[in-house]
Short mmCIF file of C-alpha atoms and ligand atoms in Angstrom, two decimals:
data_model
loop_
_atom_site.label_atom_id
_atom_site.label_comp_id
_atom_site.label_asym_id
_atom_site.label_seq_id
_atom_site.Cartn_x
_atom_site.Cartn_y
_atom_site.Cartn_z
CA MET A 491 21.70 -35.85 -23.98
CA THR A 492 25.05 -37.51 -24.80
CA HIS A 493 27.67 -38.34 -22.16
CA ASP A 494 31.36 -37.64 -22.13
CA PRO A 495 32.88 -39.62 -23.73
CA ALA A 496 30.09 -40.15 -26.26
CA ILE A 497 29.19 -43.82 -26.71
CA GLY A 498 27.45 -45.40 -29.66
CA ILE A 499 27.82 -47.18 -32.99
CA HIS A 500 31.37 -46.98 -34.28
CA ASP A 501 30.85 -49.21 -37.31
CA LEU A 502 27.97 -51.09 -38.94
CA SER A 503 28.15 -53.95 -41.43
CA LEU A 504 25.30 -55.91 -42.99
CA ALA A 505 24.98 -59.25 -44.76
CA THR A 506 22.14 -61.01 -46.45
CA THR A 507 21.46 -64.28 -48.23
CA GLU A 508 22.57 -66.03 -51.41
CA PHE A 509 19.11 -65.98 -53.01
CA VAL A 510 16.30 -63.50 -53.58
CA LEU A 511 12.64 -63.94 -54.56
CA PRO A 512 10.97 -60.97 -56.26
CA HIS A 513 7.43 -60.25 -55.12
CA THR A 514 6.35 -60.45 -58.75
CA ALA A 515 7.02 -64.22 -58.57
CA LEU A 516 4.97 -64.59 -55.38
CA ALA A 517 2.15 -62.50 -56.87
CA ALA A 518 2.14 -64.63 -60.05
CA HIS A 519 1.94 -67.78 -57.93
CA ASN A 520 -0.92 -66.71 -55.68
CA GLY A 521 -2.80 -64.42 -58.07
CA THR A 522 -2.31 -61.29 -55.98
CA ASP A 523 -2.32 -57.88 -57.69
CA ILE A 524 1.33 -56.78 -57.53
CA GLY A 525 0.13 -53.35 -56.35
CA LYS A 526 -0.67 -54.94 -52.99
CA TYR A 527 2.99 -55.89 -52.51
CA HIS A 528 4.72 -52.95 -54.21
CA VAL A 529 2.38 -50.24 -52.90
CA GLY A 530 0.16 -51.80 -50.21
CA ILE A 531 2.97 -53.23 -48.06
CA GLY A 532 5.92 -51.48 -49.78
CA GLN A 533 7.98 -54.59 -50.61
CA ARG A 534 9.74 -55.55 -53.86
CA SER A 535 11.71 -58.71 -53.00
CA MET A 536 12.78 -60.87 -50.12
CA SER A 537 16.07 -62.52 -49.24
CA VAL A 538 15.96 -66.32 -49.22
CA PRO A 539 18.65 -68.35 -47.43
CA ALA A 540 20.49 -71.13 -49.26
CA ALA A 541 20.42 -74.64 -47.77
CA ASP A 542 23.89 -74.03 -46.28
CA GLU A 543 23.12 -70.61 -44.76
CA ASP A 544 21.67 -69.91 -41.31
CA ILE A 545 21.70 -67.15 -38.72
CA VAL A 546 25.32 -68.04 -37.84
CA THR A 547 26.69 -67.77 -41.38
CA LEU A 548 24.79 -64.50 -41.91
CA ALA A 549 26.08 -63.12 -38.61
CA ALA A 550 29.69 -64.12 -39.32
CA SER A 551 29.46 -62.54 -42.79
CA ALA A 552 28.16 -59.30 -41.26
CA ALA A 553 30.75 -59.15 -38.48
CA ALA A 554 33.87 -60.29 -40.38
CA PRO A 555 34.46 -56.89 -42.07
CA LEU A 556 34.33 -55.17 -38.66
CA ILE A 557 37.04 -57.46 -37.30
CA ALA A 558 39.07 -57.07 -40.51
CA THR A 559 38.99 -53.27 -40.13
CA HIS A 560 39.31 -52.82 -36.37
CA GLY A 561 40.81 -56.07 -35.09
CA SER A 562 39.43 -57.70 -31.97
CA ASP A 563 41.39 -55.65 -29.40
CA GLY A 564 39.07 -54.32 -26.73
CA ILE A 565 36.12 -56.54 -27.70
CA ARG A 566 35.32 -58.38 -24.47
CA THR A 567 31.60 -58.96 -25.12
CA LEU A 568 29.64 -60.37 -28.06
CA VAL A 569 25.84 -60.08 -27.87
CA PHE A 570 23.86 -62.12 -30.40
CA ALA A 571 20.24 -61.03 -30.84
CA THR A 572 17.82 -63.28 -32.71
CA GLU A 573 14.25 -64.51 -32.96
CA SER A 574 15.28 -67.50 -35.12
CA SER A 575 17.53 -69.24 -32.62
CA ILE A 576 19.15 -72.55 -33.65
CA ASP A 577 19.67 -74.00 -30.17
CA GLN A 578 17.78 -73.79 -26.88
CA ALA A 579 20.99 -73.78 -24.83
CA LYS A 580 24.08 -72.68 -26.73
CA SER A 581 24.39 -69.10 -27.95
CA ALA A 582 24.71 -68.79 -31.72
CA GLY A 583 27.29 -66.14 -30.86
CA ILE A 584 29.78 -68.83 -29.80
CA TYR A 585 29.91 -70.22 -33.34
CA VAL A 586 30.50 -66.69 -34.64
CA HIS A 587 33.17 -66.11 -31.98
CA SER A 588 34.91 -69.25 -33.25
CA LEU A 589 34.51 -68.48 -36.98
CA LEU A 590 35.97 -65.00 -36.47
CA GLY A 591 38.81 -66.18 -34.21
CA LEU A 592 37.91 -63.85 -31.36
CA PRO A 593 39.93 -64.11 -28.12
CA SER A 594 38.85 -66.58 -25.43
CA ALA A 595 38.68 -63.63 -23.00
CA THR A 596 35.21 -62.74 -24.32
CA ARG A 597 31.74 -63.08 -22.82
CA VAL A 598 29.17 -64.29 -25.35
CA VAL A 599 25.42 -64.35 -24.86
CA GLU A 600 22.24 -64.63 -26.93
CA LEU A 601 19.26 -62.33 -26.32
CA LYS A 602 15.65 -62.89 -27.34
CA GLN A 603 12.57 -60.69 -27.50
CA ALA A 604 11.22 -61.09 -31.04
CA CYS A 605 12.47 -58.23 -33.27
CA TYR A 606 13.46 -56.00 -30.34
CA ALA A 607 16.46 -57.88 -28.87
CA ALA A 608 19.26 -56.12 -30.78
CA THR A 609 18.20 -52.83 -29.21
CA ALA A 610 18.41 -54.42 -25.77
CA GLY A 611 21.89 -55.61 -26.80
CA LEU A 612 22.84 -52.11 -27.90
CA GLN A 613 21.67 -50.58 -24.61
CA PHE A 614 23.47 -53.25 -22.56
CA ALA A 615 26.59 -52.60 -24.64
CA ILE A 616 26.41 -48.88 -23.88
CA GLY A 617 26.27 -49.69 -20.16
CA LEU A 618 29.39 -51.87 -20.44
CA VAL A 619 31.33 -49.25 -22.40
CA ARG A 620 30.27 -46.53 -19.97
CA ARG A 621 31.72 -48.63 -17.14
CA ASP A 622 35.00 -49.06 -19.04
CA PRO A 623 35.37 -46.82 -22.13
CA THR A 624 38.40 -48.81 -23.32
CA GLN A 625 36.12 -51.78 -24.05
CA LYS A 626 34.13 -52.40 -27.24
CA VAL A 627 31.07 -54.62 -27.66
CA LEU A 628 30.11 -56.53 -30.79
CA VAL A 629 26.31 -56.59 -31.09
CA ILE A 630 24.97 -58.84 -33.86
CA ALA A 631 21.35 -59.01 -35.00
CA SER A 632 20.70 -62.00 -37.26
CA ASP A 633 17.39 -63.47 -38.34
CA ILE A 634 15.60 -65.55 -40.92
CA SER A 635 11.92 -64.61 -41.03
CA ARG A 636 9.77 -67.58 -41.96
CA TYR A 637 5.98 -67.83 -42.10
CA ASP A 638 3.86 -70.68 -43.42
CA LEU A 639 3.65 -71.04 -47.20
CA ASP A 640 0.42 -69.62 -48.64
CA SER A 641 -0.26 -67.58 -45.48
CA PRO A 642 -0.65 -63.75 -45.45
CA GLY A 643 2.71 -63.50 -43.67
CA GLU A 644 4.52 -65.16 -46.60
CA ALA A 645 4.91 -61.80 -48.37
CA THR A 646 6.68 -60.34 -45.32
CA GLN A 647 9.57 -62.83 -45.02
CA GLY A 648 13.25 -62.00 -45.45
CA ALA A 649 16.66 -62.56 -43.84
CA ALA A 650 19.71 -60.50 -42.92
CA ALA A 651 22.28 -59.79 -40.25
CA VAL A 652 23.67 -56.49 -39.02
CA ALA A 653 26.80 -56.28 -36.89
CA LEU A 654 27.36 -53.17 -34.76
CA LEU A 655 30.64 -52.27 -33.10
CA VAL A 656 29.76 -50.26 -29.99
CA SER A 657 32.49 -48.07 -28.51
CA ALA A 658 33.38 -44.73 -26.97
CA ASP A 659 33.87 -41.83 -29.39
CA PRO A 660 31.94 -43.58 -32.18
CA ALA A 661 32.46 -42.71 -35.84
CA LEU A 662 28.81 -43.19 -36.89
CA LEU A 663 26.23 -42.50 -34.20
CA ARG A 664 26.28 -41.20 -30.61
CA ILE A 665 23.45 -42.79 -28.67
CA GLU A 666 21.66 -40.42 -26.31
CA ASP A 667 19.84 -40.70 -23.01
CA PRO A 668 16.98 -41.06 -22.27
CA SER A 669 15.13 -44.02 -23.75
CA GLY A 670 11.36 -44.51 -23.69
CA VAL A 671 10.40 -48.13 -23.01
CA PHE A 672 7.15 -50.08 -23.17
CA THR A 673 6.00 -53.64 -22.49
CA ALA A 674 2.55 -55.21 -22.94
CA ASP A 675 1.54 -58.88 -22.81
CA VAL A 676 -0.06 -59.41 -26.24
CA MET A 677 -0.24 -62.48 -28.53
CA ASP A 678 0.29 -60.71 -31.85
CA PHE A 679 3.22 -62.80 -33.14
CA TRP A 680 4.96 -65.71 -31.45
CA ARG A 681 6.78 -68.95 -32.20
CA PRO A 682 6.44 -71.88 -29.78
CA ASN A 683 9.59 -74.00 -29.38
CA TYR A 684 8.10 -76.83 -31.45
CA ARG A 685 7.54 -74.63 -34.53
CA ASP A 686 9.96 -73.27 -37.10
CA THR A 687 7.50 -70.84 -38.65
CA ALA A 688 6.03 -67.90 -36.76
CA LEU A 689 2.37 -67.64 -35.77
CA VAL A 690 0.84 -64.23 -36.25
CA ASP A 691 -2.43 -62.37 -36.05
CA GLY A 692 -1.67 -59.83 -38.79
CA GLN A 693 -4.12 -57.06 -37.93
CA GLU A 694 -3.59 -57.56 -34.18
CA SER A 695 0.17 -57.26 -34.75
CA ILE A 696 -0.27 -53.90 -36.49
CA THR A 697 -2.51 -52.63 -33.68
CA ALA A 698 -0.05 -53.86 -31.05
CA TYR A 699 2.83 -52.11 -32.85
CA LEU A 700 0.89 -48.82 -32.93
CA GLN A 701 0.00 -49.10 -29.23
CA ALA A 702 3.68 -49.67 -28.47
CA VAL A 703 4.58 -46.54 -30.49
CA GLU A 704 2.32 -44.51 -28.21
CA GLY A 705 3.59 -46.21 -25.08
CA CYS A 706 7.29 -45.75 -25.64
CA TRP A 707 6.90 -42.22 -27.00
CA LYS A 708 4.91 -41.29 -23.86
CA ASP A 709 7.66 -42.70 -21.65
CA TYR A 710 10.36 -41.00 -23.76
CA THR A 711 8.79 -37.57 -23.24
CA GLU A 712 8.20 -38.26 -19.52
CA GLN A 713 11.91 -39.10 -19.24
CA GLY A 714 12.78 -35.67 -20.71
CA GLY A 715 13.44 -36.66 -24.34
CA ARG A 716 13.60 -34.39 -27.37
CA ALA A 717 10.66 -32.80 -29.14
CA LEU A 718 9.40 -34.65 -32.24
CA GLN A 719 10.38 -31.83 -34.59
CA ASP A 720 14.07 -32.07 -33.52
CA PHE A 721 14.58 -35.26 -35.53
CA ALA A 722 16.02 -35.27 -39.05
CA ALA A 723 14.70 -38.80 -39.69
CA PHE A 724 12.99 -41.76 -37.99
CA CYS A 725 14.29 -45.33 -38.16
CA TYR A 726 11.41 -47.71 -37.40
CA HIS A 727 11.34 -51.47 -37.21
CA GLN A 728 10.13 -52.35 -40.72
CA PRO A 729 8.45 -55.79 -40.96
CA PHE A 730 7.29 -54.30 -44.28
CA THR A 731 8.19 -50.75 -45.17
CA LYS A 732 4.61 -49.45 -45.21
CA MET A 733 4.52 -50.26 -41.48
CA ALA A 734 6.99 -47.42 -40.86
CA TYR A 735 4.54 -45.05 -42.57
CA LYS A 736 1.62 -46.36 -40.52
CA ALA A 737 3.67 -45.98 -37.33
CA HIS A 738 4.91 -42.49 -38.15
CA ARG A 739 1.48 -41.20 -39.12
CA HIS A 740 0.20 -42.63 -35.84
CA LEU A 741 2.93 -40.86 -33.88
CA LEU A 742 2.31 -37.55 -35.68
CA ASN A 743 -1.39 -37.85 -34.96
CA TYR A 744 -0.84 -38.87 -31.33
CA THR A 745 1.42 -35.85 -30.75
CA GLY A 746 -0.98 -33.42 -32.44
CA HIS A 747 1.06 -32.86 -35.62
CA ALA A 748 -0.32 -32.74 -39.16
CA THR A 749 -0.18 -36.18 -40.78
CA ASP A 750 0.39 -35.16 -44.39
CA GLU A 751 2.20 -37.58 -46.70
CA ASP A 752 5.08 -35.16 -47.34
CA ALA A 753 5.98 -35.02 -43.65
CA ALA A 754 6.02 -38.81 -43.46
CA ARG A 755 8.03 -39.14 -46.67
CA ARG A 756 10.65 -36.60 -45.50
CA ALA A 757 11.08 -38.49 -42.23
CA LEU A 758 11.16 -42.01 -43.68
CA ALA A 759 12.03 -42.19 -47.38
CA ASP A 760 15.78 -42.57 -46.84
CA THR A 761 15.33 -45.34 -44.25
CA THR A 762 13.48 -47.93 -46.34
CA GLY A 763 15.96 -48.78 -49.15
CA TYR A 764 17.40 -52.02 -47.75
CA ASN A 765 14.23 -53.28 -46.08
CA THR A 766 12.21 -52.90 -49.30
CA VAL A 767 14.44 -55.38 -51.12
CA ILE A 768 15.56 -57.62 -48.21
CA GLY A 769 12.20 -58.07 -46.45
CA ASN A 770 11.67 -58.58 -42.76
CA SER A 771 14.90 -59.37 -40.95
CA TYR A 772 13.34 -59.13 -37.46
CA THR A 773 16.14 -57.95 -35.09
CA ALA A 774 18.24 -56.49 -37.91
CA SER A 775 15.44 -54.47 -39.52
CA VAL A 776 15.73 -51.22 -37.55
CA TYR A 777 19.52 -51.19 -38.08
CA LEU A 778 19.08 -51.83 -41.82
CA ALA A 779 16.94 -48.67 -41.71
CA LEU A 780 19.90 -46.85 -40.11
CA ALA A 781 22.27 -48.19 -42.80
CA SER A 782 19.96 -46.95 -45.57
CA LEU A 783 19.70 -43.55 -43.93
CA LEU A 784 23.43 -43.05 -43.36
CA GLU A 785 24.18 -44.10 -46.95
CA SER A 786 21.57 -41.76 -48.45
CA GLY A 787 22.36 -38.38 -50.00
CA GLN A 788 21.21 -36.46 -46.89
CA ASP A 789 23.90 -34.64 -44.90
CA LEU A 790 23.14 -35.83 -41.39
CA ALA A 791 26.33 -34.75 -39.57
CA GLY A 792 25.45 -33.52 -36.09
CA LYS A 793 21.73 -34.20 -36.57
CA PRO A 794 19.52 -36.23 -34.22
CA VAL A 795 17.84 -39.36 -35.57
CA ALA A 796 14.99 -41.20 -33.83
CA PHE A 797 14.71 -44.99 -33.42
CA LEU A 798 11.62 -47.04 -32.75
CA SER A 799 12.48 -50.65 -32.06
CA TYR A 800 9.48 -53.01 -31.76
CA GLY A 801 9.38 -56.69 -30.86
CA SER A 802 6.04 -58.49 -30.83
CA GLY A 803 4.78 -59.89 -27.63
CA SER A 804 5.55 -56.98 -26.99
CA VAL A 805 8.45 -54.70 -26.08
CA ALA A 806 9.33 -51.39 -27.71
CA GLU A 807 11.92 -48.68 -27.18
CA PHE A 808 12.14 -45.14 -28.52
CA PHE A 809 15.60 -43.57 -28.37
CA ALA A 810 17.74 -41.04 -30.18
CA GLY A 811 21.21 -40.83 -31.62
CA THR A 812 23.23 -37.93 -33.03
CA VAL A 813 25.07 -38.63 -36.26
CA ALA A 814 28.82 -38.17 -35.80
CA PRO A 815 30.72 -35.55 -37.80
CA GLY A 816 32.67 -37.28 -40.57
CA TYR A 817 30.35 -40.30 -40.56
CA ARG A 818 30.40 -40.47 -44.36
CA THR A 819 33.98 -41.79 -44.33
CA ALA A 820 32.89 -44.66 -42.05
CA VAL A 821 29.87 -46.03 -43.95
CA ARG A 822 30.17 -49.22 -46.00
CA THR A 823 27.92 -48.30 -48.92
CA THR A 824 29.71 -50.25 -51.67
CA ALA A 825 29.97 -53.49 -49.70
CA HIS A 826 26.34 -53.24 -48.56
CA GLN A 827 25.04 -52.63 -52.05
CA GLN A 828 27.07 -55.59 -53.29
CA ALA A 829 25.54 -57.78 -50.57
CA VAL A 830 22.14 -56.98 -52.04
CA THR A 831 22.98 -57.07 -55.75
CA ARG A 832 25.03 -60.30 -55.57
CA ARG A 833 21.96 -62.31 -54.57
CA ARG A 834 20.83 -64.79 -57.20
CA GLU A 835 17.17 -64.66 -58.17
CA VAL A 836 15.23 -67.89 -57.66
CA ASP A 837 11.90 -68.85 -59.15
CA TYR A 838 8.87 -69.56 -57.00
CA ALA A 839 9.28 -73.36 -57.17
CA THR A 840 12.90 -73.20 -56.01
CA TYR A 841 11.99 -70.83 -53.18
CA ARG A 842 9.18 -73.16 -52.12
CA GLN A 843 11.53 -76.12 -52.06
CA LEU A 844 14.11 -74.18 -49.99
CA HIS A 845 11.35 -73.07 -47.63
CA ALA A 846 10.23 -76.65 -47.08
CA THR A 847 13.76 -77.97 -46.45
CA ARG A 848 14.43 -78.94 -42.83
CA LEU A 849 17.64 -80.19 -41.24
CA PRO A 850 17.30 -83.88 -40.35
CA ALA A 851 16.73 -84.50 -36.63
CA ASP A 852 17.98 -88.13 -36.52
CA GLY A 853 21.51 -87.39 -35.27
CA GLY A 854 23.10 -88.84 -38.43
CA ASP A 855 25.83 -87.39 -40.62
CA HIS A 856 24.21 -85.12 -43.20
CA ALA A 857 26.09 -82.83 -45.59
CA THR A 858 24.16 -79.79 -46.77
CA ALA A 859 23.84 -78.88 -50.44
CA GLU A 860 26.69 -76.58 -51.47
CA GLN A 861 24.82 -73.47 -52.57
CA THR A 862 26.16 -70.33 -50.94
CA THR A 863 29.05 -68.46 -52.51
CA GLY A 864 29.56 -66.58 -49.24
CA ALA A 865 32.56 -66.84 -46.93
CA PHE A 866 30.86 -69.04 -44.31
CA ARG A 867 28.89 -72.27 -44.79
CA LEU A 868 26.79 -74.55 -42.67
CA ALA A 869 28.51 -77.58 -44.19
CA ALA A 870 26.85 -80.43 -42.30
CA LEU A 871 24.85 -81.64 -39.37
CA ARG A 872 26.76 -84.43 -37.64
CA GLY A 873 25.60 -86.13 -34.46
CA HIS A 874 23.16 -83.22 -33.84
CA LYS A 875 26.10 -80.75 -34.15
CA ARG A 876 26.22 -77.96 -36.71
CA ILE A 877 29.50 -78.04 -38.65
CA TYR A 878 30.60 -74.71 -40.13
CA THR A 879 33.35 -74.05 -42.66
CA THR A 880 35.10 -70.92 -43.85
CA ARG A 881 36.21 -70.31 -47.41
N1 LIG B 1228 -2.82 -51.96 -54.68
C1 LIG B 1228 -2.40 -51.18 -53.67
N2 LIG B 1228 -2.60 -51.50 -52.35
C2 LIG B 1228 -3.28 -52.64 -52.08
C3 LIG B 1228 -3.77 -53.47 -53.10
C4 LIG B 1228 -3.52 -53.10 -54.46
N3 LIG B 1228 -3.93 -53.85 -55.48
N4 LIG B 1228 -4.39 -54.52 -52.52
C5 LIG B 1228 -4.29 -54.36 -51.17
N5 LIG B 1228 -3.63 -53.20 -50.92
C6 LIG B 1228 -3.26 -52.67 -49.62
C7 LIG B 1228 -4.34 -52.76 -48.56
O1 LIG B 1228 -5.29 -51.71 -48.68
C8 LIG B 1228 -3.53 -52.69 -47.29
O2 LIG B 1228 -3.15 -51.36 -47.04
P1 LIG B 1228 -3.53 -50.65 -45.63
O3 LIG B 1228 -2.92 -51.53 -44.57
O4 LIG B 1228 -2.89 -49.32 -45.74
O5 LIG B 1228 -5.02 -50.65 -45.56
C9 LIG B 1228 -2.23 -53.44 -47.66
O6 LIG B 1228 -2.20 -53.49 -49.10
C10 LIG B 1228 -2.17 -54.87 -47.13
O7 LIG B 1228 -3.39 -55.50 -47.46
P2 LIG B 1228 -4.10 -56.48 -46.43
O8 LIG B 1228 -4.18 -55.86 -45.07
O9 LIG B 1228 -5.36 -56.94 -47.06
O10 LIG B 1228 -3.04 -57.65 -46.44
P3 LIG B 1228 -3.00 -59.04 -45.69
O11 LIG B 1228 -4.30 -59.39 -45.06
O12 LIG B 1228 -2.45 -59.99 -46.68
O13 LIG B 1228 -1.96 -58.81 -44.49
C11 LIG B 1228 -0.04 -58.33 -43.25
C12 LIG B 1228 -0.85 -57.98 -44.50
C13 LIG B 1228 -0.91 -58.23 -42.02
C14 LIG B 1228 1.12 -57.38 -43.15
C15 LIG B 1228 0.48 -59.79 -43.43
O14 LIG B 1228 1.41 -59.85 -44.47
C16 LIG B 1228 1.12 -60.36 -42.17
O15 LIG B 1228 0.45 -60.94 -41.32
N6 LIG B 1228 2.49 -60.19 -42.02
C17 LIG B 1228 3.19 -60.66 -40.83
C18 LIG B 1228 2.93 -59.82 -39.61
C19 LIG B 1228 3.55 -58.43 -39.64
O16 LIG B 1228 4.48 -58.16 -40.38
N7 LIG B 1228 3.05 -57.55 -38.77
C20 LIG B 1228 3.59 -56.22 -38.62
C21 LIG B 1228 3.49 -55.71 -37.21
S1 LIG B 1228 4.24 -56.87 -36.05
C22 LIG B 1228 5.93 -56.54 -36.15
O17 LIG B 1228 6.34 -55.54 -36.62
C23 LIG B 1228 6.86 -57.61 -35.63
C24 LIG B 1228 7.34 -58.42 -36.77
O18 LIG B 1228 8.39 -58.13 -37.33
C25 LIG B 1228 6.56 -59.57 -37.18
#
């Protein structure tokens, strides 16, 4: 059910990193059959941040085109969703607010619940716009996924940001009521404050994801949601793209539908394009699936699309959106494809060195290596303060 006025995603813009590591390089390093990466987990490459990129520079790069197109009028809230936070106190969104020159009459906040938080941000944004339909909310999902070198998780890293402009009468997607929600206290994936790589129990995390699929679907139907066969496509959180297939087969099975490969492929194939080559981008992943879908050849105008947002720990939400008529004129296909193709390929040794690089914690004045060719740089760390510059 959509409300009057309809509220949802008016514009979507993505950004990713300067560098990319193909899975062939990882496979050659660790002696893995490439079929495991290309077929087994459905990944071809992963975005690797430069030494002068972080979740702030990615987020600013994703959001800048939205501000360039629409201006900042009406944006009174910026929600920054991330798992890879850079500060325990200050919202990364404040740096983005500054880099983009947004008005001081803005509330800025950071949200965290593993990969799920951007969906919480989207739902909170809808509530704000429903209260005052003249307002817009900038929701930014930005993450760098980092596991230990030589661990099973290494193949499922990545990094990206997606910026969503949420407004009344949206040009891309009208978000519907109801939502199905689910929470369970599980230790499938977590990152204590003293660590900068995630801890994960791989098989447990897959089981927890599938349990969450059941839980939030059950709640969605109890809240009066649509029937499964209504949906033209399903955008799942994709830590690796094969996970979407596992999740969808599980949902088909749970709801008593046939689980043939064709049904899964029809529902998912157009949603995996960006995630296959970017890798896991945690909070951004489910909205990269939406970008792939909207930019595919399918005519989706007026059609309902399903979303399954999962964040380990765990929280999940199943919700629906109807694609707006005329959405094709509002998608940013060329810019998004350039963001992916402009990445420079690194070899395994260079990736490993970037992975091992840490910002000094001594409070001194440290310039970062000038590597990114993007518009925003983390130029230095000075007196424990991150210094950003704009080109
Ligand atoms: N050709 C084709 N397929 C092959 C193959 C080959 N040569 N070799 C192996 N495979 C297949 C396997 O059969 C398996 O497929 P199925 O799952 O369908 O059986 C697949 O490749 C992966 O093989 P393994 O299970 O042996 O791989 P692994 O032990 O290295 O672990 C992983 C894979 C668990 C995903 C690991 O990379 C990991 O821990 N990643 C991080 C955690 C994660 O992404 N969890 C997802 C759910 S949690 C979540 O969604 C939140 C989040 O973002 C983290």
